[in-house]
mmCIF file of C-alpha atoms in Angstrom:
data_model
loop_
_atom_site.group_PDB
_atom_site.id
_atom_site.type_symbol
_atom_site.label_atom_id
_atom_site.label_comp_id
_atom_site.label_asym_id
_atom_site.label_seq_id
_atom_site.Cartn_x
_atom_site.Cartn_y
_atom_site.Cartn_z
ATOM 1 C CA MET A 1 1.074 6.610 25.947
ATOM 2 C CA THR A 2 1.502 2.853 25.519
ATOM 3 C CA GLN A 3 -1.672 0.953 24.895
ATOM 4 C CA ALA A 4 -1.952 -2.672 26.214
ATOM 5 C CA ILE A 5 -2.666 -5.282 23.508
ATOM 6 C CA PRO A 6 -5.585 -7.545 24.477
ATOM 7 C CA PRO A 7 -4.175 -11.154 24.941
ATOM 8 C CA ASP A 8 -6.550 -12.590 22.502
ATOM 9 C CA VAL A 9 -5.150 -10.633 19.555
ATOM 10 C CA VAL A 10 -3.009 -13.325 17.794
ATOM 11 C CA ALA A 11 -3.884 -12.569 14.194
ATOM 12 C CA LEU A 12 -4.688 -9.621 11.925
ATOM 13 C CA GLU A 13 -8.397 -10.569 11.929
ATOM 14 C CA ASP A 14 -8.419 -9.959 15.778
ATOM 15 C CA TYR A 15 -7.396 -6.371 15.175
ATOM 16 C CA GLN A 16 -9.968 -5.879 12.670
ATOM 17 C CA ARG A 17 -12.646 -7.365 14.964
ATOM 18 C CA LEU A 18 -11.677 -5.074 17.798
ATOM 19 C CA ALA A 19 -11.328 -2.018 15.604
ATOM 20 C CA THR A 20 -14.847 -2.519 14.445
ATOM 21 C CA ALA A 21 -16.031 -2.106 17.952
ATOM 22 C CA ILE A 22 -13.711 0.977 18.497
ATOM 23 C CA LEU A 23 -14.081 3.116 15.427
ATOM 24 C CA PRO A 24 -17.182 5.318 15.004
ATOM 25 C CA ALA A 25 -19.305 3.921 12.247
ATOM 26 C CA PRO A 26 -18.456 6.638 9.635
ATOM 27 C CA ALA A 27 -14.783 6.352 10.147
ATOM 28 C CA LEU A 28 -15.134 2.535 9.857
ATOM 29 C CA ALA A 29 -16.964 2.973 6.660
ATOM 30 C CA TYR A 30 -14.085 5.042 5.319
ATOM 31 C CA VAL A 31 -11.359 2.496 6.494
ATOM 32 C CA ASP A 32 -12.996 -0.682 5.603
ATOM 33 C CA GLY A 33 -15.267 0.665 2.786
ATOM 34 C CA ALA A 34 -14.597 -0.305 -0.820
ATOM 35 C CA GLY A 35 -15.818 0.618 -4.402
ATOM 36 C CA ALA A 36 -19.410 -0.064 -5.171
ATOM 37 C CA ASP A 37 -20.339 -3.606 -4.068
ATOM 38 C CA GLY A 38 -16.971 -4.345 -2.737
ATOM 39 C CA LEU A 39 -16.368 -7.228 -5.044
ATOM 40 C CA THR A 40 -12.742 -6.485 -5.869
ATOM 41 C CA ALA A 41 -11.945 -5.943 -2.158
ATOM 42 C CA GLN A 42 -13.425 -9.369 -1.511
ATOM 43 C CA ALA A 43 -11.620 -10.902 -4.323
ATOM 44 C CA ASN A 44 -8.348 -9.635 -2.988
ATOM 45 C CA LEU A 45 -8.825 -11.729 0.098
ATOM 46 C CA ALA A 46 -10.197 -14.767 -1.758
ATOM 47 C CA ALA A 47 -7.475 -14.973 -4.251
ATOM 48 C CA TRP A 48 -4.732 -15.412 -1.710
ATOM 49 C CA GLN A 49 -6.780 -17.897 0.198
ATOM 50 C CA GLY A 50 -7.349 -19.857 -2.952
ATOM 51 C CA LEU A 51 -3.757 -20.537 -3.685
ATOM 52 C CA ARG A 52 -2.267 -23.648 -2.037
ATOM 53 C CA LEU A 53 1.216 -24.273 -0.704
ATOM 54 C CA GLN A 54 3.516 -27.156 -1.205
ATOM 55 C CA SER A 55 5.553 -28.220 1.807
ATOM 56 C CA ARG A 56 9.055 -29.494 1.658
ATOM 57 C CA LEU A 57 10.487 -31.630 4.379
ATOM 58 C CA LEU A 58 13.968 -32.205 5.963
ATOM 59 C CA CYS A 59 15.448 -29.166 4.349
ATOM 60 C CA ASP A 60 18.615 -27.392 5.610
ATOM 61 C CA MET A 61 17.308 -24.201 7.270
ATOM 62 C CA ARG A 62 20.440 -23.097 8.808
ATOM 63 C CA GLY A 63 21.113 -19.357 8.673
ATOM 64 C CA ALA A 64 17.493 -18.652 7.595
ATOM 65 C CA HIS A 65 16.386 -15.085 7.418
ATOM 66 C CA THR A 66 13.845 -12.796 5.844
ATOM 67 C CA ALA A 67 16.102 -9.785 5.004
ATOM 68 C CA LEU A 68 16.084 -8.159 1.600
ATOM 69 C CA GLN A 69 17.569 -5.119 -0.339
ATOM 70 C CA LEU A 70 14.989 -2.837 -1.904
ATOM 71 C CA LEU A 71 15.893 0.320 -3.971
ATOM 72 C CA GLY A 72 19.029 0.955 -1.893
ATOM 73 C CA LEU A 73 17.591 0.028 1.496
ATOM 74 C CA ASP A 74 18.418 -3.013 3.730
ATOM 75 C CA LEU A 75 15.167 -4.229 5.342
ATOM 76 C CA PRO A 76 14.717 -7.006 7.789
ATOM 77 C CA HIS A 77 11.529 -8.342 6.230
ATOM 78 C CA PRO A 78 9.314 -7.690 3.125
ATOM 79 C CA PHE A 79 6.273 -6.189 4.818
ATOM 80 C CA LEU A 80 5.723 -2.451 4.106
ATOM 81 C CA LEU A 81 3.020 -0.079 5.432
ATOM 82 C CA ALA A 82 1.038 1.046 2.328
ATOM 83 C CA PRO A 83 0.034 4.710 2.140
ATOM 84 C CA VAL A 84 -3.229 5.324 3.995
ATOM 85 C CA ALA A 85 -4.728 8.668 4.480
ATOM 86 C CA PHE A 86 -5.861 10.292 7.704
ATOM 87 C CA HIS A 87 -4.488 8.055 10.540
ATOM 88 C CA GLY A 88 -6.056 10.627 12.877
ATOM 89 C CA LEU A 89 -9.343 8.828 12.376
ATOM 90 C CA ALA A 90 -7.943 5.896 14.344
ATOM 91 C CA HIS A 91 -5.662 7.448 17.065
ATOM 92 C CA ALA A 92 -4.854 10.814 18.602
ATOM 93 C CA GLU A 93 -1.183 10.456 17.673
ATOM 94 C CA ALA A 94 -2.077 9.753 14.047
ATOM 95 C CA GLU A 95 0.907 9.118 11.799
ATOM 96 C CA HIS A 96 3.383 9.667 14.395
ATOM 97 C CA ALA A 97 2.142 6.523 16.174
ATOM 98 C CA THR A 98 2.144 4.500 13.014
ATOM 99 C CA ALA A 99 5.739 5.555 12.214
ATOM 100 C CA LEU A 100 6.879 4.673 15.637
ATOM 101 C CA GLY A 101 5.223 1.128 15.425
ATOM 102 C CA ALA A 102 6.981 0.660 12.001
ATOM 103 C CA ALA A 103 10.323 1.762 13.260
ATOM 104 C CA ALA A 104 10.182 -0.636 16.228
ATOM 105 C CA THR A 105 10.088 -3.506 13.708
ATOM 106 C CA GLY A 106 12.367 -1.987 11.126
ATOM 107 C CA SER A 107 9.505 -1.754 8.656
ATOM 108 C CA LEU A 108 9.321 0.823 5.870
ATOM 109 C CA MET A 109 6.374 3.200 5.974
ATOM 110 C CA VAL A 110 4.914 4.886 2.888
ATOM 111 C CA VAL A 111 3.532 8.237 4.062
ATOM 112 C CA SER A 112 0.380 9.359 2.300
ATOM 113 C CA THR A 113 0.015 12.782 0.518
ATOM 114 C CA GLN A 114 -3.248 12.791 2.464
ATOM 115 C CA SER A 115 -1.804 12.349 5.900
ATOM 116 C CA GLY A 116 -3.303 14.498 8.570
ATOM 117 C CA LEU A 117 0.097 15.689 9.766
ATOM 118 C CA PRO A 118 2.726 17.590 7.769
ATOM 119 C CA LEU A 119 5.070 15.382 5.813
ATOM 120 C CA GLU A 120 8.005 17.064 7.409
ATOM 121 C CA GLU A 121 6.721 16.496 11.015
ATOM 122 C CA ILE A 122 6.255 12.717 10.301
ATOM 123 C CA ALA A 123 9.783 12.400 8.866
ATOM 124 C CA ALA A 124 11.350 14.452 11.729
ATOM 125 C CA ARG A 125 10.047 12.069 14.352
ATOM 126 C CA ALA A 126 10.191 8.934 12.347
ATOM 127 C CA GLN A 127 12.993 6.500 13.393
ATOM 128 C CA GLY A 128 12.835 4.118 10.373
ATOM 129 C CA PRO A 129 12.877 4.317 6.658
ATOM 130 C CA PHE A 130 10.028 5.991 4.876
ATOM 131 C CA TRP A 131 8.848 6.650 1.296
ATOM 132 C CA PHE A 132 6.502 9.474 0.283
ATOM 133 C CA GLN A 133 3.300 8.707 -1.701
ATOM 134 C CA LEU A 134 2.428 11.294 -4.268
ATOM 135 C CA TYR A 135 -0.604 12.222 -5.919
ATOM 136 C CA ILE A 136 0.296 14.307 -9.035
ATOM 137 C CA GLN A 137 -1.449 17.645 -8.718
ATOM 138 C CA PRO A 138 -3.392 19.655 -11.419
ATOM 139 C CA GLU A 139 -0.519 22.177 -11.439
ATOM 140 C CA ARG A 140 3.003 20.935 -12.098
ATOM 141 C CA ALA A 141 4.382 23.643 -9.772
ATOM 142 C CA ASP A 142 2.301 22.185 -6.930
ATOM 143 C CA THR A 143 3.537 18.624 -7.673
ATOM 144 C CA LEU A 144 7.093 19.828 -7.738
ATOM 145 C CA SER A 145 6.579 21.672 -4.350
ATOM 146 C CA LEU A 146 5.548 18.397 -2.739
ATOM 147 C CA VAL A 147 8.611 16.605 -4.257
ATOM 148 C CA ARG A 148 11.063 19.124 -3.116
ATOM 149 C CA ARG A 149 9.564 19.031 0.454
ATOM 150 C CA ALA A 150 9.827 15.190 0.532
ATOM 151 C CA GLU A 151 13.306 15.354 -0.628
ATOM 152 C CA ALA A 152 14.389 17.849 1.943
ATOM 153 C CA ALA A 153 12.637 15.963 4.670
ATOM 154 C CA GLY A 154 14.579 12.829 3.910
ATOM 155 C CA TYR A 155 12.092 10.485 2.157
ATOM 156 C CA ARG A 156 13.949 7.768 0.336
ATOM 157 C CA ALA A 157 11.529 7.251 -2.724
ATOM 158 C CA LEU A 158 8.365 8.685 -4.362
ATOM 159 C CA VAL A 159 5.348 6.316 -4.832
ATOM 160 C CA VAL A 160 3.053 7.798 -7.329
ATOM 161 C CA THR A 161 -0.433 6.627 -7.116
ATOM 162 C CA VAL A 162 -1.644 6.281 -10.805
ATOM 163 C CA ASP A 163 -4.994 4.420 -10.410
ATOM 164 C CA ALA A 164 -7.199 7.058 -8.904
ATOM 165 C CA PRO A 165 -7.505 10.091 -11.211
ATOM 166 C CA VAL A 166 -11.034 10.201 -9.733
ATOM 167 C CA ASN A 167 -12.407 8.606 -6.590
ATOM 168 C CA GLY A 168 -14.346 5.339 -6.856
ATOM 169 C CA ILE A 169 -18.053 5.072 -6.077
ATOM 170 C CA ARG A 170 -18.033 4.301 -2.401
ATOM 171 C CA ASN A 171 -21.446 3.429 -1.307
ATOM 172 C CA MET A 172 -20.539 2.451 2.180
ATOM 173 C CA GLU A 173 -19.154 5.805 3.026
ATOM 174 C CA THR A 174 -22.060 7.614 1.438
ATOM 175 C CA ARG A 175 -24.511 5.583 3.512
ATOM 176 C CA ALA A 176 -22.627 6.195 6.639
ATOM 177 C CA GLY A 177 -22.550 9.918 5.920
ATOM 178 C CA PHE A 178 -18.756 10.039 6.264
ATOM 179 C CA THR A 179 -17.024 13.489 6.526
ATOM 180 C CA LEU A 180 -13.726 14.254 8.102
ATOM 181 C CA PRO A 181 -13.943 15.378 11.711
ATOM 182 C CA LYS A 182 -13.239 18.950 12.570
ATOM 183 C CA GLY A 183 -9.474 19.591 12.633
ATOM 184 C CA LEU A 184 -8.447 16.761 10.311
ATOM 185 C CA ARG A 185 -7.619 17.531 6.777
ATOM 186 C CA ALA A 186 -5.090 16.708 4.048
ATOM 187 C CA ILE A 187 -2.724 19.357 5.502
ATOM 188 C CA ASN A 188 -0.034 18.755 2.931
ATOM 189 C CA LEU A 189 -2.259 20.140 0.305
ATOM 190 C CA ASP A 190 -2.777 23.479 2.005
ATOM 191 C CA GLY A 191 -2.138 26.412 -0.396
ATOM 192 C CA LEU A 192 -2.075 24.252 -3.436
ATOM 193 C CA HIS A 193 -4.436 24.854 -6.439
ATOM 194 C CA PRO A 194 -7.602 22.710 -6.343
ATOM 195 C CA PRO A 195 -8.893 21.097 -9.687
ATOM 196 C CA ARG A 196 -10.899 23.446 -11.812
ATOM 197 C CA ILE A 197 -14.357 21.977 -12.188
ATOM 198 C CA ARG A 198 -17.403 23.340 -13.652
ATOM 199 C CA ALA A 199 -20.778 22.590 -11.870
ATOM 200 C CA GLU A 200 -23.683 20.980 -13.584
ATOM 201 C CA PRO A 201 -26.648 19.655 -11.743
ATOM 202 C CA GLY A 202 -27.182 15.937 -11.753
ATOM 203 C CA ARG A 203 -23.635 15.070 -12.963
ATOM 204 C CA ALA A 204 -20.478 14.002 -11.329
ATOM 205 C CA ALA A 205 -17.302 16.157 -11.810
ATOM 206 C CA THR A 206 -15.539 13.285 -13.631
ATOM 207 C CA PHE A 207 -16.286 14.724 -17.096
ATOM 208 C CA LEU A 208 -16.849 18.276 -16.114
ATOM 209 C CA GLY A 209 -13.133 19.290 -16.041
ATOM 210 C CA LEU A 210 -11.634 17.022 -13.534
ATOM 211 C CA LEU A 211 -10.080 14.505 -16.148
ATOM 212 C CA ASP A 212 -8.600 17.518 -18.087
ATOM 213 C CA GLN A 213 -6.164 17.938 -15.403
ATOM 214 C CA ALA A 214 -5.578 14.194 -14.606
ATOM 215 C CA PRO A 215 -2.011 12.930 -15.042
ATOM 216 C CA ARG A 216 -0.822 11.237 -18.171
ATOM 217 C CA TRP A 217 2.130 9.072 -19.132
ATOM 218 C CA GLU A 218 4.199 12.137 -20.198
ATOM 219 C CA ASP A 219 3.733 13.489 -16.589
ATOM 220 C CA ILE A 220 5.531 10.395 -15.303
ATOM 221 C CA GLY A 221 8.496 11.153 -17.686
ATOM 222 C CA TRP A 222 8.530 14.659 -16.566
ATOM 223 C CA LEU A 223 8.510 13.796 -12.904
ATOM 224 C CA LYS A 224 11.394 11.293 -13.248
ATOM 225 C CA SER A 225 13.398 14.061 -14.790
ATOM 226 C CA GLN A 226 12.724 16.362 -11.850
ATOM 227 C CA THR A 227 13.823 14.144 -8.968
ATOM 228 C CA ARG A 228 16.878 12.175 -7.683
ATOM 229 C CA LEU A 229 14.685 9.810 -5.754
ATOM 230 C CA PRO A 230 13.623 6.410 -6.947
ATOM 231 C CA LEU A 231 10.160 6.524 -8.497
ATOM 232 C CA LEU A 232 7.617 3.793 -7.983
ATOM 233 C CA LEU A 233 4.128 3.658 -9.776
ATOM 234 C CA LYS A 234 1.357 2.215 -7.474
ATOM 235 C CA GLY A 235 -1.789 0.919 -9.247
ATOM 236 C CA ILE A 236 -0.368 -1.198 -12.039
ATOM 237 C CA MET A 237 -2.686 -4.078 -12.922
ATOM 238 C CA SER A 238 -1.791 -5.109 -16.518
ATOM 239 C CA ALA A 239 1.154 -6.153 -18.548
ATOM 240 C CA HIS A 240 0.348 -3.254 -20.862
ATOM 241 C CA ASP A 241 0.651 -0.517 -18.333
ATOM 242 C CA ALA A 242 3.663 -2.297 -16.760
ATOM 243 C CA GLY A 243 5.453 -2.023 -20.202
ATOM 244 C CA LEU A 244 4.587 1.654 -20.366
ATOM 245 C CA ALA A 245 5.724 2.289 -16.810
ATOM 246 C CA VAL A 246 9.204 0.804 -17.531
ATOM 247 C CA GLU A 247 9.492 2.856 -20.780
ATOM 248 C CA ALA A 248 8.529 5.988 -18.688
ATOM 249 C CA GLY A 249 11.530 5.297 -16.415
ATOM 250 C CA ALA A 250 9.854 3.898 -13.131
ATOM 251 C CA ASP A 251 12.272 2.404 -10.777
ATOM 252 C CA GLY A 252 9.705 0.023 -9.322
ATOM 253 C CA LEU A 253 6.020 -0.951 -9.686
ATOM 254 C CA ILE A 254 3.310 -1.762 -7.096
ATOM 255 C CA VAL A 255 0.532 -4.158 -8.271
ATOM 256 C CA SER A 256 -2.442 -2.638 -6.591
ATOM 257 C CA ASN A 257 -6.181 -2.043 -7.095
ATOM 258 C CA HIS A 258 -6.380 0.421 -4.435
ATOM 259 C CA GLY A 259 -7.684 -2.110 -2.024
ATOM 260 C CA GLY A 260 -10.718 -2.376 -4.174
ATOM 261 C CA ARG A 261 -11.662 1.237 -3.451
ATOM 262 C CA THR A 262 -11.657 2.653 -6.929
ATOM 263 C CA LEU A 263 -12.924 0.486 -9.880
ATOM 264 C CA ASP A 264 -15.053 -2.369 -8.571
ATOM 265 C CA THR A 265 -14.925 -5.754 -10.415
ATOM 266 C CA LEU A 266 -11.206 -5.369 -11.202
ATOM 267 C CA PRO A 267 -9.323 -8.560 -10.808
ATOM 268 C CA ALA A 268 -7.569 -9.434 -7.433
ATOM 269 C CA THR A 269 -3.922 -8.383 -7.327
ATOM 270 C CA ALA A 270 -2.980 -12.015 -6.956
ATOM 271 C CA GLU A 271 -4.457 -12.620 -10.400
ATOM 272 C CA ALA A 272 -2.769 -9.582 -11.935
ATOM 273 C CA LEU A 273 0.725 -10.017 -10.409
ATOM 274 C CA PRO A 274 2.013 -12.774 -12.665
ATOM 275 C CA ALA A 275 1.443 -10.968 -15.857
ATOM 276 C CA VAL A 276 3.092 -7.796 -14.607
ATOM 277 C CA VAL A 277 5.994 -9.858 -13.353
ATOM 278 C CA ARG A 278 6.448 -11.499 -16.782
ATOM 279 C CA GLU A 279 6.344 -8.157 -18.461
ATOM 280 C CA VAL A 280 8.784 -6.586 -16.364
ATOM 281 C CA ALA A 281 11.183 -9.537 -16.525
ATOM 282 C CA GLY A 282 13.417 -8.555 -13.703
ATOM 283 C CA ARG A 283 14.256 -5.064 -14.960
ATOM 284 C CA ILE A 284 12.746 -3.416 -11.924
ATOM 285 C CA PRO A 285 11.250 -4.602 -8.680
ATOM 286 C CA VAL A 286 7.625 -5.403 -8.490
ATOM 287 C CA LEU A 287 5.702 -5.152 -5.216
ATOM 288 C CA CYS A 288 2.163 -6.034 -4.510
ATOM 289 C CA ASP A 289 -0.678 -5.074 -1.979
ATOM 290 C CA GLY A 290 -4.354 -6.028 -1.723
ATOM 291 C CA GLY A 291 -5.742 -8.390 0.858
ATOM 292 C CA ILE A 292 -2.506 -9.338 2.590
ATOM 293 C CA ARG A 293 -3.577 -10.565 5.939
ATOM 294 C CA ARG A 294 -1.396 -13.574 6.665
ATOM 295 C CA GLY A 295 2.429 -14.370 6.339
ATOM 296 C CA THR A 296 1.351 -17.144 4.034
ATOM 297 C CA ASP A 297 -0.236 -14.444 1.803
ATOM 298 C CA ALA A 298 3.130 -12.771 1.545
ATOM 299 C CA LEU A 299 4.900 -16.024 0.806
ATOM 300 C CA LYS A 300 2.426 -16.659 -2.081
ATOM 301 C CA ALA A 301 3.056 -13.082 -3.398
ATOM 302 C CA LEU A 302 6.835 -13.708 -3.353
ATOM 303 C CA ALA A 303 6.289 -17.019 -5.162
ATOM 304 C CA LEU A 304 4.330 -15.184 -7.910
ATOM 305 C CA GLY A 305 7.357 -12.709 -8.336
ATOM 306 C CA ALA A 306 6.654 -9.916 -5.881
ATOM 307 C CA ALA A 307 9.851 -8.422 -4.263
ATOM 308 C CA ALA A 308 7.851 -7.364 -1.147
ATOM 309 C CA VAL A 309 4.242 -6.679 -0.114
ATOM 310 C CA LEU A 310 2.328 -3.755 1.492
ATOM 311 C CA VAL A 311 -0.532 -3.845 3.956
ATOM 312 C CA GLY A 312 -3.064 -0.976 4.178
ATOM 313 C CA ARG A 313 -6.163 -1.473 6.287
ATOM 314 C CA PRO A 314 -4.563 -3.722 8.937
ATOM 315 C CA GLN A 315 -2.189 -0.904 9.987
ATOM 316 C CA VAL A 316 -5.317 1.249 10.806
ATOM 317 C CA HIS A 317 -6.926 -1.598 12.582
ATOM 318 C CA ALA A 318 -3.935 -2.146 14.766
ATOM 319 C CA LEU A 319 -3.486 1.639 15.316
ATOM 320 C CA ALA A 320 -6.967 1.939 16.626
ATOM 321 C CA VAL A 321 -6.726 -0.886 19.055
ATOM 322 C CA GLY A 322 -3.122 -0.505 20.406
ATOM 323 C CA GLY A 323 -1.556 2.626 18.869
ATOM 324 C CA ALA A 324 2.199 2.300 18.078
ATOM 325 C CA ALA A 325 2.397 -0.900 19.959
ATOM 326 C CA GLY A 326 -0.542 -2.343 18.022
ATOM 327 C CA VAL A 327 1.199 -1.518 14.614
ATOM 328 C CA ALA A 328 4.503 -3.070 15.813
ATOM 329 C CA HIS A 329 2.678 -6.156 17.064
ATOM 330 C CA MET A 330 0.695 -6.416 13.835
ATOM 331 C CA LEU A 331 3.953 -6.389 11.817
ATOM 332 C CA THR A 332 5.542 -8.776 14.227
ATOM 333 C CA ILE A 333 2.658 -11.294 13.730
ATOM 334 C CA LEU A 334 3.082 -11.152 9.889
ATOM 335 C CA ARG A 335 6.843 -11.715 10.093
ATOM 336 C CA ALA A 336 6.457 -14.663 12.425
ATOM 337 C CA GLU A 337 3.868 -16.258 10.253
ATOM 338 C CA LEU A 338 6.175 -15.747 7.197
ATOM 339 C CA GLU A 339 9.031 -17.277 9.028
ATOM 340 C CA VAL A 340 6.951 -20.335 9.902
ATOM 341 C CA ALA A 341 5.730 -20.624 6.352
ATOM 342 C CA MET A 342 9.250 -20.347 5.009
ATOM 343 C CA ALA A 343 10.365 -23.049 7.526
ATOM 344 C CA LEU A 344 7.632 -25.487 6.405
ATOM 345 C CA THR A 345 8.187 -24.953 2.719
ATOM 346 C CA GLY A 346 11.906 -25.243 3.003
ATOM 347 C CA ARG A 347 13.013 -21.745 2.073
ATOM 348 C CA ARG A 348 16.014 -20.179 4.039
ATOM 349 C CA ARG A 349 15.868 -16.823 2.157
ATOM 350 C CA LEU A 350 13.424 -14.703 0.336
ATOM 351 C CA GLY A 351 15.384 -15.343 -2.866
ATOM 352 C CA GLU A 352 14.633 -19.021 -2.671
ATOM 353 C CA ILE A 353 10.950 -18.432 -2.741
ATOM 354 C CA ASP A 354 9.598 -19.194 -6.210
ATOM 355 C CA ALA A 355 6.569 -20.755 -7.993
ATOM 356 C CA SER A 356 7.568 -24.237 -6.652
ATOM 357 C CA VAL A 357 6.341 -23.126 -3.266
ATOM 358 C CA LEU A 358 2.746 -23.225 -4.776
ATOM 359 C CA TRP A 359 0.795 -26.422 -5.161
ATOM 360 C CA PRO A 360 0.361 -27.061 -8.832
ATOM 361 C CA ALA A 361 -3.098 -26.281 -10.233
ATOM 362 C CA ASP A 362 -3.251 -29.435 -12.244
ATOM 363 C CA SER A 363 -1.866 -31.758 -9.680
ATOM 364 C CA GLY A 364 -5.123 -33.489 -9.088
ATOM 365 C CA ARG A 365 -5.429 -34.672 -12.624
#
């Protein structure tokens, strides 16, 4: 069923506004909630807004485009859909609708391990490119089972989330009493071994066995040896970890603080991105997420060295408001905004976007 997009939806903030009125309060707390006081989530937005652009006039813009090549894929624009769990919270057709909206715009979708639909079903109905986001499981056999399923289903890369060995403290979810509705679960984890945790009153599971089974750097090397797919690590926020990731054989990195949902008071991704890019020094592509809400945000990320950007919460907002059509429209808005920003900064291609797009920090001196 095609949902009509309200005529006053012209920016991603409009989708968020309408989704706030549509989604039940507990589901909204899950989608929009963040770790602890939400300071990192707020910083993600503020950091992009705080960067200024420098215009360029009378430039030759003939043949301008936003196309790129990324890990063997030809993509029409640099906006990817970040892995987000449980799309069924926002729409009856769940990940199927998101994948359809992505395909309509040629966008790459990263499917979450914690999708509410089997990864094979999503892939079978998807019409565009897709990667699989992987949480390394306590048992290597279970991790390998997920990898083999993704390979067989046609996923083009593995995105390993490395920044959430435990969940962050999410006060908004707790206050709202969020629980998954009946019938919605992380279906791809059915039959896998759960973490072995010993119970102790008054203590979290973090130091009661959960971390004993958490992934380590040697697990990345092992995983790389087990698959033919490109391997990206999502959650890199420092030059130190970026260097270790390259040594471990990663084919790409995603600068991400999990949307501010894990450790609060981490820096914004816009702040962390330059150091990661310098450390990687062009050896592998670096992507970035966290607070991307405008085409100008993407332009700034590319100027700081990102090859592409990912959007998380906005896809759920658009899905709740307009289903597949909403997701497609949301991505179309971002691409149009990027094209305008490139035109006004005199950049015909993504490869021409560099630090000179940004207004110098010391220009007022």
